PDB file of C-alpha atoms and ligand atoms in Angstrom:
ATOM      1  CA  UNK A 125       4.520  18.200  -6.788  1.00 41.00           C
ATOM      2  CA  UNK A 126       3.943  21.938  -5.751  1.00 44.00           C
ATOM      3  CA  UNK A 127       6.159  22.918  -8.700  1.00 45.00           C
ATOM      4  CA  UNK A 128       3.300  20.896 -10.867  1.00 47.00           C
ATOM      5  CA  UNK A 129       0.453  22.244  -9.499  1.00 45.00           C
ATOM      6  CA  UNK A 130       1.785  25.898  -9.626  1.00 46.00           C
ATOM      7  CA  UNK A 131       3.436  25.108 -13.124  1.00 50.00           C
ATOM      8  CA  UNK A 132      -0.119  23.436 -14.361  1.00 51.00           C
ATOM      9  CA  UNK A 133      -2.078  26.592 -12.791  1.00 54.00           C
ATOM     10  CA  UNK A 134      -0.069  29.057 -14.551  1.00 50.00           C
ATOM     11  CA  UNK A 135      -0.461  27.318 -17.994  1.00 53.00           C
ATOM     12  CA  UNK A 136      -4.538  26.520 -17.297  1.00 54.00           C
ATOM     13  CA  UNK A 137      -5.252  30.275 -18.694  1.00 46.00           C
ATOM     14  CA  UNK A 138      -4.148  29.324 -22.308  1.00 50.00           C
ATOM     15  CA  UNK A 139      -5.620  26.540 -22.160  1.00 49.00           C
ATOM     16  CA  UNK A 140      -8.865  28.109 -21.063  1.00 55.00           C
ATOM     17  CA  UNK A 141      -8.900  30.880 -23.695  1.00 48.00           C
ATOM     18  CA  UNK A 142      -9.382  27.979 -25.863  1.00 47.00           C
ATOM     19  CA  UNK A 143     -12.211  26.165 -23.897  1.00 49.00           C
ATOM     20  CA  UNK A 144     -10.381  23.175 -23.058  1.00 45.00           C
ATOM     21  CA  UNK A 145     -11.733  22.666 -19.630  1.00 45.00           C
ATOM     22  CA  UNK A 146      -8.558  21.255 -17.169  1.00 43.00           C
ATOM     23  CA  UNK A 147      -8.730  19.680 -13.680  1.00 41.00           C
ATOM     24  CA  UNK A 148      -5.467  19.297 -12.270  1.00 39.00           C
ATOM     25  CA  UNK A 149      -3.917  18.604  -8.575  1.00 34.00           C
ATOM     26  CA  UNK A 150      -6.560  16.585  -7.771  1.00 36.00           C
ATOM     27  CA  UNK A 151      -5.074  13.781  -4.826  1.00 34.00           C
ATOM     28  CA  UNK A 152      -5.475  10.213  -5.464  1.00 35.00           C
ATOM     29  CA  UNK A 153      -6.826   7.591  -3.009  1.00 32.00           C
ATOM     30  CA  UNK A 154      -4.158   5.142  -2.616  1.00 33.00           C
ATOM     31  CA  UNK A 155      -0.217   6.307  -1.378  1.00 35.00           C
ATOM     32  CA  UNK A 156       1.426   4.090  -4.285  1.00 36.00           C
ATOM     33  CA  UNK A 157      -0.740   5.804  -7.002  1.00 37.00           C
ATOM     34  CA  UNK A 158       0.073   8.940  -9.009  1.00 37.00           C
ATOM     35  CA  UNK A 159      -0.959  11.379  -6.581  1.00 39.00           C
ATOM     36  CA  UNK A 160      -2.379  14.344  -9.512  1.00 43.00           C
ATOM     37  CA  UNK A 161      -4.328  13.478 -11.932  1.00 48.00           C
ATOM     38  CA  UNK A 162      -4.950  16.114 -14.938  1.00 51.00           C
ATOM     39  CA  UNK A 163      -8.032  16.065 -17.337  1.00 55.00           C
ATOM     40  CA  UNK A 164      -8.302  17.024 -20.390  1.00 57.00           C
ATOM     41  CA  UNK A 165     -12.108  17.532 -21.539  1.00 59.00           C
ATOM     42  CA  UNK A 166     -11.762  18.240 -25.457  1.00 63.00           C
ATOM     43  CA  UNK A 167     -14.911  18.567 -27.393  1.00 64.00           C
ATOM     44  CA  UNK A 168     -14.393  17.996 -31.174  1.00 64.00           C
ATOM     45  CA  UNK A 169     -15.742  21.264 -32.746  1.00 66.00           C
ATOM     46  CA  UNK A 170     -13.153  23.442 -30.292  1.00 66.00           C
ATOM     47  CA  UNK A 171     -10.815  25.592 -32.508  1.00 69.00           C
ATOM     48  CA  UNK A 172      -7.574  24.193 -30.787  1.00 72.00           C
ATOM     49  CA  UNK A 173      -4.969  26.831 -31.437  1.00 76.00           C
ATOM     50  CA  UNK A 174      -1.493  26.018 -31.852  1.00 77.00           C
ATOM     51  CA  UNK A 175      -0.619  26.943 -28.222  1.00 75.00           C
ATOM     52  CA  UNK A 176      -3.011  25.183 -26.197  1.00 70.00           C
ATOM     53  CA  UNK A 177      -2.014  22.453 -28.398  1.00 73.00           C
ATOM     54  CA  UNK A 178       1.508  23.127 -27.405  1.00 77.00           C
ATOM     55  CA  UNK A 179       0.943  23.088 -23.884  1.00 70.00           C
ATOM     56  CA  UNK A 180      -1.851  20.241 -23.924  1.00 69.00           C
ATOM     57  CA  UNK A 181       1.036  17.983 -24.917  1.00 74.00           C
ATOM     58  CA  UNK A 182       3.718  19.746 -22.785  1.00 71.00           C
ATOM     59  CA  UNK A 183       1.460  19.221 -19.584  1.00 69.00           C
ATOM     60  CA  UNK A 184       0.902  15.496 -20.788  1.00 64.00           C
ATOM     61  CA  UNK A 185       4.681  14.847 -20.516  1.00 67.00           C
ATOM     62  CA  UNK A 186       5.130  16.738 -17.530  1.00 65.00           C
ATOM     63  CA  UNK A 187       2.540  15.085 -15.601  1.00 59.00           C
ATOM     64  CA  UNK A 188       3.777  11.556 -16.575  1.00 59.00           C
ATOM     65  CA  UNK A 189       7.464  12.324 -15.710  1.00 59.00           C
ATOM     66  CA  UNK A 190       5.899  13.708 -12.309  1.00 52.00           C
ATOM     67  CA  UNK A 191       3.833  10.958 -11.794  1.00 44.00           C
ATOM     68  CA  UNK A 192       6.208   8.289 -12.695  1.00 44.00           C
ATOM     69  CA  UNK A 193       8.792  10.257 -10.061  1.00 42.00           C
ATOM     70  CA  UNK A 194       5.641   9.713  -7.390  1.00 39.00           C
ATOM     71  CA  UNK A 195       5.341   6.370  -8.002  1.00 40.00           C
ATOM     72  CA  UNK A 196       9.356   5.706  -7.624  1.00 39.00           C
ATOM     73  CA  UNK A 197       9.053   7.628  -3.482  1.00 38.00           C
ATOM     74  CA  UNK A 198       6.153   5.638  -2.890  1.00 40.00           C
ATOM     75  CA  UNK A 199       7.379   2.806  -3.633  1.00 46.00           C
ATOM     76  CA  UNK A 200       9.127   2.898  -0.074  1.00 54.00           C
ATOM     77  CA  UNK A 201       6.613   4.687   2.259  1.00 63.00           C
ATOM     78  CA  UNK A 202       7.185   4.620   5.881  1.00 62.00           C
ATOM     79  CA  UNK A 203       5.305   5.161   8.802  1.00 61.00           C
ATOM     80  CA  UNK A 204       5.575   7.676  11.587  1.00 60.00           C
ATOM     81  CA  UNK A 205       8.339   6.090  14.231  1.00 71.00           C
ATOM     82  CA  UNK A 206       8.276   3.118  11.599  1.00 84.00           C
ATOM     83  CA  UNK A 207      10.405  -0.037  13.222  1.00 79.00           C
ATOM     84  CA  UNK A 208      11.557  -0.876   9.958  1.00 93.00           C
ATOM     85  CA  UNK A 209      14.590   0.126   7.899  1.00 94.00           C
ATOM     86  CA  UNK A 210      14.294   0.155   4.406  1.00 94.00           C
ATOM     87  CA  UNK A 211      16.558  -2.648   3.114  1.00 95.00           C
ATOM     88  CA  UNK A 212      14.648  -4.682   5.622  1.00 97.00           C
ATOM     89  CA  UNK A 213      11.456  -3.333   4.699  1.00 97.00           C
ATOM     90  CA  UNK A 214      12.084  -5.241   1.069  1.00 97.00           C
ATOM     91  CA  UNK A 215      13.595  -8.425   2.703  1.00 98.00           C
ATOM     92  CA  UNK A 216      10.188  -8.518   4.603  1.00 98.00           C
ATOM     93  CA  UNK A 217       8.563  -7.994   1.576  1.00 98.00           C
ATOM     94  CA  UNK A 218      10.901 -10.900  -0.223  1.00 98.00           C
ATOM     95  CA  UNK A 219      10.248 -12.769   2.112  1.00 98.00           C
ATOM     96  CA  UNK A 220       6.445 -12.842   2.392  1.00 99.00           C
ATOM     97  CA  UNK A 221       6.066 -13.106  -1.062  1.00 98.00           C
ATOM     98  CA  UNK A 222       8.270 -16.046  -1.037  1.00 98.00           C
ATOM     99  CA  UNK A 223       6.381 -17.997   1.889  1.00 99.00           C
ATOM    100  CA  UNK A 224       2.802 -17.263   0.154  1.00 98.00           C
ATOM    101  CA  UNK A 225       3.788 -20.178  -2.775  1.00 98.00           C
ATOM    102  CA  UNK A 226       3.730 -21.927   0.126  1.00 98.00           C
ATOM    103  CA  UNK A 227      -0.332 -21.425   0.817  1.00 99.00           C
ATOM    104  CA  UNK A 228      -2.564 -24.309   1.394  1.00 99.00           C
ATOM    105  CA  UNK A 229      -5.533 -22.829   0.141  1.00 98.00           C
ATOM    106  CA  UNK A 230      -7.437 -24.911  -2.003  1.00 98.00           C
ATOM    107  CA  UNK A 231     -10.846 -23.730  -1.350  1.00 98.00           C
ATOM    108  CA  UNK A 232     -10.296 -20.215  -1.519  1.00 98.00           C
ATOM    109  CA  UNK A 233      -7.854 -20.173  -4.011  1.00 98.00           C
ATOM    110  CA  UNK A 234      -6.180 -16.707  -1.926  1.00 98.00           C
ATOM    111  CA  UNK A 235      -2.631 -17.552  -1.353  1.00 98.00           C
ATOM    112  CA  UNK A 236      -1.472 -15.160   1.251  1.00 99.00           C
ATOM    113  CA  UNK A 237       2.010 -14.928   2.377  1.00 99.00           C
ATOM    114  CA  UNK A 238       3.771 -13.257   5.409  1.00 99.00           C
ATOM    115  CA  UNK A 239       6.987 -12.456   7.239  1.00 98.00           C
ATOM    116  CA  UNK A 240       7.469 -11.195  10.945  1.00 98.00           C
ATOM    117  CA  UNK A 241      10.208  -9.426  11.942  1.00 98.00           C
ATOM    118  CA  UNK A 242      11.213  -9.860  15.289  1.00 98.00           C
ATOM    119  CA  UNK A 243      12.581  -8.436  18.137  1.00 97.00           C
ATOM    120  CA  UNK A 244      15.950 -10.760  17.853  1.00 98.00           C
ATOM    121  CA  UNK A 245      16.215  -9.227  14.214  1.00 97.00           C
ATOM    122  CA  UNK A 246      15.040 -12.685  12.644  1.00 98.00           C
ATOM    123  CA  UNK A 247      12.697 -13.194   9.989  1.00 98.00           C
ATOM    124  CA  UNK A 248      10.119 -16.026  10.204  1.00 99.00           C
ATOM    125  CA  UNK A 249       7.821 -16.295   7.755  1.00 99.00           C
ATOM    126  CA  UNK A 250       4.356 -18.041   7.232  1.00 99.00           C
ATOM    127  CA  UNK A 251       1.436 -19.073   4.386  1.00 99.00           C
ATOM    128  CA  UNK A 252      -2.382 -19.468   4.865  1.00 98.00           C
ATOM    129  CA  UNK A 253      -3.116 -23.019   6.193  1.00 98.00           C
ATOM    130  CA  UNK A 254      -7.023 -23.839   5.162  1.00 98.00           C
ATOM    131  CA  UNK A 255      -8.566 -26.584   6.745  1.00 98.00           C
ATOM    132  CA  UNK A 256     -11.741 -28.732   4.999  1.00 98.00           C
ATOM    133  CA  UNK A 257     -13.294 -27.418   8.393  1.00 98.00           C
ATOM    134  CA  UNK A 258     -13.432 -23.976   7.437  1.00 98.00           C
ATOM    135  CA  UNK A 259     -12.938 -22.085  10.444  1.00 98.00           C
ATOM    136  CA  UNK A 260      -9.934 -23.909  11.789  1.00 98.00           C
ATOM    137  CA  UNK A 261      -8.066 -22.158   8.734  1.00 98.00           C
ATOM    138  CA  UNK A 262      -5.050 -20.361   9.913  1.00 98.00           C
ATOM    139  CA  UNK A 263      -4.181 -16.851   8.010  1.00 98.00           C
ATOM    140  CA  UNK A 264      -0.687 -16.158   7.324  1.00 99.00           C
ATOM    141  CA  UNK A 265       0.204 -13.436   9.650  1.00 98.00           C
ATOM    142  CA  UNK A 266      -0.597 -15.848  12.325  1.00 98.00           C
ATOM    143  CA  UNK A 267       1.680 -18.576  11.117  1.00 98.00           C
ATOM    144  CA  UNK A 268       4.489 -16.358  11.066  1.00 99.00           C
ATOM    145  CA  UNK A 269       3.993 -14.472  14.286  1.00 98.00           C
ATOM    146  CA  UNK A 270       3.521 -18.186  15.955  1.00 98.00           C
ATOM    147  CA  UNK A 271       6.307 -19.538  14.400  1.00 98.00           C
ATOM    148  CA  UNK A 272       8.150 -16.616  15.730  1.00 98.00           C
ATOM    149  CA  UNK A 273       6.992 -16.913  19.909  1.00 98.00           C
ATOM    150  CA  UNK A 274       7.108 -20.990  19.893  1.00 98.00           C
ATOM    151  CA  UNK A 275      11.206 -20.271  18.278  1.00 98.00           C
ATOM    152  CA  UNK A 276      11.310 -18.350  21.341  1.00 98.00           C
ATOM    153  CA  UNK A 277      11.262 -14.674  20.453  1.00 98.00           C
ATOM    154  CA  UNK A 278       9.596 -12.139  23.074  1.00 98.00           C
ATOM    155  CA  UNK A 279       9.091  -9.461  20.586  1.00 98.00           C
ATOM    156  CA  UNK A 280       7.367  -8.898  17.111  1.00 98.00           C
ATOM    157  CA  UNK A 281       8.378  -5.584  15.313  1.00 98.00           C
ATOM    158  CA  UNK A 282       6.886  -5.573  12.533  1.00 98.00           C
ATOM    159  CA  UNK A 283       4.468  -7.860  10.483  1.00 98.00           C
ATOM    160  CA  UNK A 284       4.397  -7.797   6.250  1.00 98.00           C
ATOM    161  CA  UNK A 285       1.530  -9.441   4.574  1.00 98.00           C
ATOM    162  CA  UNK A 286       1.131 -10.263   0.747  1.00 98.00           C
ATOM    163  CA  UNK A 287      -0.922 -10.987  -1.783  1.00 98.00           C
ATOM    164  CA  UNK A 288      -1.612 -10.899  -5.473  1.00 98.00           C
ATOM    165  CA  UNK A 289      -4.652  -8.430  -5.733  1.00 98.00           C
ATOM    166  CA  UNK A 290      -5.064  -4.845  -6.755  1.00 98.00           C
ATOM    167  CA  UNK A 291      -6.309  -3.420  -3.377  1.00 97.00           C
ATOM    168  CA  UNK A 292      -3.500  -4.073  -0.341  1.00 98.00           C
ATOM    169  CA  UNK A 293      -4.569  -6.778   2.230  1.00 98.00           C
ATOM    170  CA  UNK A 294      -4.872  -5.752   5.246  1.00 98.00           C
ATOM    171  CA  UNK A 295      -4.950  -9.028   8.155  1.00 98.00           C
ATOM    172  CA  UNK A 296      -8.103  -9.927   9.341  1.00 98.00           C
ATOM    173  CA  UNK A 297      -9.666  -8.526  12.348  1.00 98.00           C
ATOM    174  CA  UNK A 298      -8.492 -11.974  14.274  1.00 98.00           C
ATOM    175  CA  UNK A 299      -4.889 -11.344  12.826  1.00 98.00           C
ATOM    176  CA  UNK A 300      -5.215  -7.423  14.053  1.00 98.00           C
ATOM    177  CA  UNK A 301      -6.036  -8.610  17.931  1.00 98.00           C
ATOM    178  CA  UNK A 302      -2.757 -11.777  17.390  1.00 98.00           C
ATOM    179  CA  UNK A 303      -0.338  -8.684  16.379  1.00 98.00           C
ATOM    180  CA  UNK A 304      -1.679  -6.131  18.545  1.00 98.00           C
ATOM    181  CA  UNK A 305      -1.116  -8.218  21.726  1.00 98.00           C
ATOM    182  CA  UNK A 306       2.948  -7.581  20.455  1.00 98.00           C
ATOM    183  CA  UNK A 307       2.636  -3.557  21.543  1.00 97.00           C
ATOM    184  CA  UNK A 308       0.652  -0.768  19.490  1.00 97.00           C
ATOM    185  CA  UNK A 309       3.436   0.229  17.772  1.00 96.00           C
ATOM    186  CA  UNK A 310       4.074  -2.966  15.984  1.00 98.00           C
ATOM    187  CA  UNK A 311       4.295  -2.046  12.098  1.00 98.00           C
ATOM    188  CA  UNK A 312       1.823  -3.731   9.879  1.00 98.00           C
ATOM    189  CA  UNK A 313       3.550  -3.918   5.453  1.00 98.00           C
ATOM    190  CA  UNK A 314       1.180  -4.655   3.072  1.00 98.00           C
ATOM    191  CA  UNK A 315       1.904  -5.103  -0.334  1.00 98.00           C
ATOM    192  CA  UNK A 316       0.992  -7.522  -3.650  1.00 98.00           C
ATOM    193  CA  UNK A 317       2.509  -8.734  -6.505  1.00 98.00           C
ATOM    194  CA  UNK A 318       2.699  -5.745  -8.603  1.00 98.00           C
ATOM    195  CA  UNK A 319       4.559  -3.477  -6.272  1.00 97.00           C
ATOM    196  CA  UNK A 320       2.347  -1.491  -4.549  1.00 98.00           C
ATOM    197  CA  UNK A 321       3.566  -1.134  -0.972  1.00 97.00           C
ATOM    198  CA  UNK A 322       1.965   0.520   2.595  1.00 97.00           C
ATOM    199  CA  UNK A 323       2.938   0.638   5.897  1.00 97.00           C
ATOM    200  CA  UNK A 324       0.474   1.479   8.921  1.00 98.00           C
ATOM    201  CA  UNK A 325       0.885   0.936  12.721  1.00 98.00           C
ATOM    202  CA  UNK A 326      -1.505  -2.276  14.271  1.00 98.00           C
ATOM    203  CA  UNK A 327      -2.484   0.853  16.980  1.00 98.00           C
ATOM    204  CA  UNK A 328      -4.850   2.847  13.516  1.00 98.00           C
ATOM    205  CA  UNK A 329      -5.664  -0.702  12.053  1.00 98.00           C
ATOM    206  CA  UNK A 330      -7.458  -2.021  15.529  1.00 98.00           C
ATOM    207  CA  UNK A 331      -8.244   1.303  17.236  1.00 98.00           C
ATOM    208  CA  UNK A 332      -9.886   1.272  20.832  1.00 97.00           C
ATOM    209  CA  UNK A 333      -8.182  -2.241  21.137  1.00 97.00           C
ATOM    210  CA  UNK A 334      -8.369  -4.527  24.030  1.00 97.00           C
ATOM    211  CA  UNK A 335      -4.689  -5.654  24.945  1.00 97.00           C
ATOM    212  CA  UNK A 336      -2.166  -6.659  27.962  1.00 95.00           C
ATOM    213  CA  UNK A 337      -2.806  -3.358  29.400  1.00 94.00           C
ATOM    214  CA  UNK A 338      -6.515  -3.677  29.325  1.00 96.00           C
ATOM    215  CA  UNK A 339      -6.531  -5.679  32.555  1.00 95.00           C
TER     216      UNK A 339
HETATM  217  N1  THU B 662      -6.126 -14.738   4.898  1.00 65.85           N
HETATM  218  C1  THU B 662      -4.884 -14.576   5.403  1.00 65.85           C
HETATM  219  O1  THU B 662      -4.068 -15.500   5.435  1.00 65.85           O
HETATM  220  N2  THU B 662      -4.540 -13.351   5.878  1.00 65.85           N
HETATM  221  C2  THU B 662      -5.323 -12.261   5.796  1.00 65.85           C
HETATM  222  O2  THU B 662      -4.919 -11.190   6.224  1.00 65.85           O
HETATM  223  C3  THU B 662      -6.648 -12.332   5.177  1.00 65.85           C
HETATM  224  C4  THU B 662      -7.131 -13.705   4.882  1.00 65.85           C
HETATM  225  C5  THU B 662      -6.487 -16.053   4.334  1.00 65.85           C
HETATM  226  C6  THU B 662      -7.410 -16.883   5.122  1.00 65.85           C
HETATM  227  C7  THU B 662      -8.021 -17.773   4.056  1.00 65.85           C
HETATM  228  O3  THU B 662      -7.160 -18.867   3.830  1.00 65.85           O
HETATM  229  C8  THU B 662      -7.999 -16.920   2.814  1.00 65.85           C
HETATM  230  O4  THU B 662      -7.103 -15.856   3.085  1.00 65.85           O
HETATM  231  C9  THU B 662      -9.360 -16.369   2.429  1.00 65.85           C
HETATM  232  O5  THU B 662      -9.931 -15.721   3.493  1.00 65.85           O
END
């Protein structure tokens, strides 16, 4: 993306000599997104000449190929030391997103999904288990991770969660304090439905937490 930015500064100057104002390199908020963004601000009585035109569409393309490029590495991030490879990244994914048609949720209407990897290599997976009595309703990270101990596995390495809107789930604060009990450097993967993937260790989600060596 350096080659953009220093490709989009070097072409800004024609397109300032004909007033077309330009905002380029600008990061985006969320790691899956296109991480530039580049604005055009043309006013309809600018006297476009033939090379600003040139390059406005040039720049266009550019971006878009760049952005679409993006898009492709983030589709895989990792985290530092992340405990996941990637093909098992995706099978956690798979897997998650498999389990959440399995959601009882019929009075929130959230299906949630998730798959723990654990320390045997196994994947169990779990859905969101509501409960007409509201607050016994078990989330879906905890359904897989208890699957997972009462199989008999001593260690949880990582922990995917999914669900079907635009802005990642992240587990609940209850679901933080279940996984974080598993070591700080248990790896949390969120993703939804339409691709968009992060990874982040439980020790930045629930920072300051009180675990087994709190005693
Ligand atoms: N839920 C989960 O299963 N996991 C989360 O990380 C967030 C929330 C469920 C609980 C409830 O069934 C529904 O989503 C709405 O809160």
């Amino acid at each position: 993306m350096l080659v953009t930015c220093t490709l989009l500064k070097s072409i800004k100057f024609i397109l300032e000599a004909s007033r077309v104002h330009m905002e380029n390199c600008k990061p985006a908020q969320h790691a899956s997104s296109c991480r530039r963004q580049v604005i055009f601000k043309i006013e309809p009585n600018m006297n476009l000449t033939p090379t600003a035109i040139i390059a406005i569409v040039g720049i266009s393309v550019f971006a878009a190929i760049s952005c679409n490029n993006t898009n492709q590495n983030a589709s895989q991030p990792t985290a530092q030391n992340s405990n996941v490879p990637a093909d098992i990244f995706k099978t956690l994914i798979d897997s998650a997103t498999k389990a959440r048609n399995n959601a009882y949720a019929p009075y929130s209407k959230f299906l949630v999904g998730s798959a723990v990897l654990a320390g045997s290599g196994a994947i169990y997976t779990g859905c969101n288990v509501e409960n007409a009595s509201f607050g016994l309703t078990n989330c879906a990270e905890r359904t897989a991770i208890f699957k997972a101990i009462s199989a008999g596995e001593k260690r949880i390495k990582a922990v995917a969660v999914v669900t079907d809107v635009p802005e990642l789930t992240a587990p609940c604060g209850a679901c933080r304090q279940v996984i974080y009990e598993f070591g700080r450097d248990v790896d949390v993967i969120m993703a939804n439905l339409k691709g968009k993937q992060k990874i982040e260790k439980i020790s930045k989600l629930l920072p300051d937490a009180f675990g087994p060596g709190s005693f």
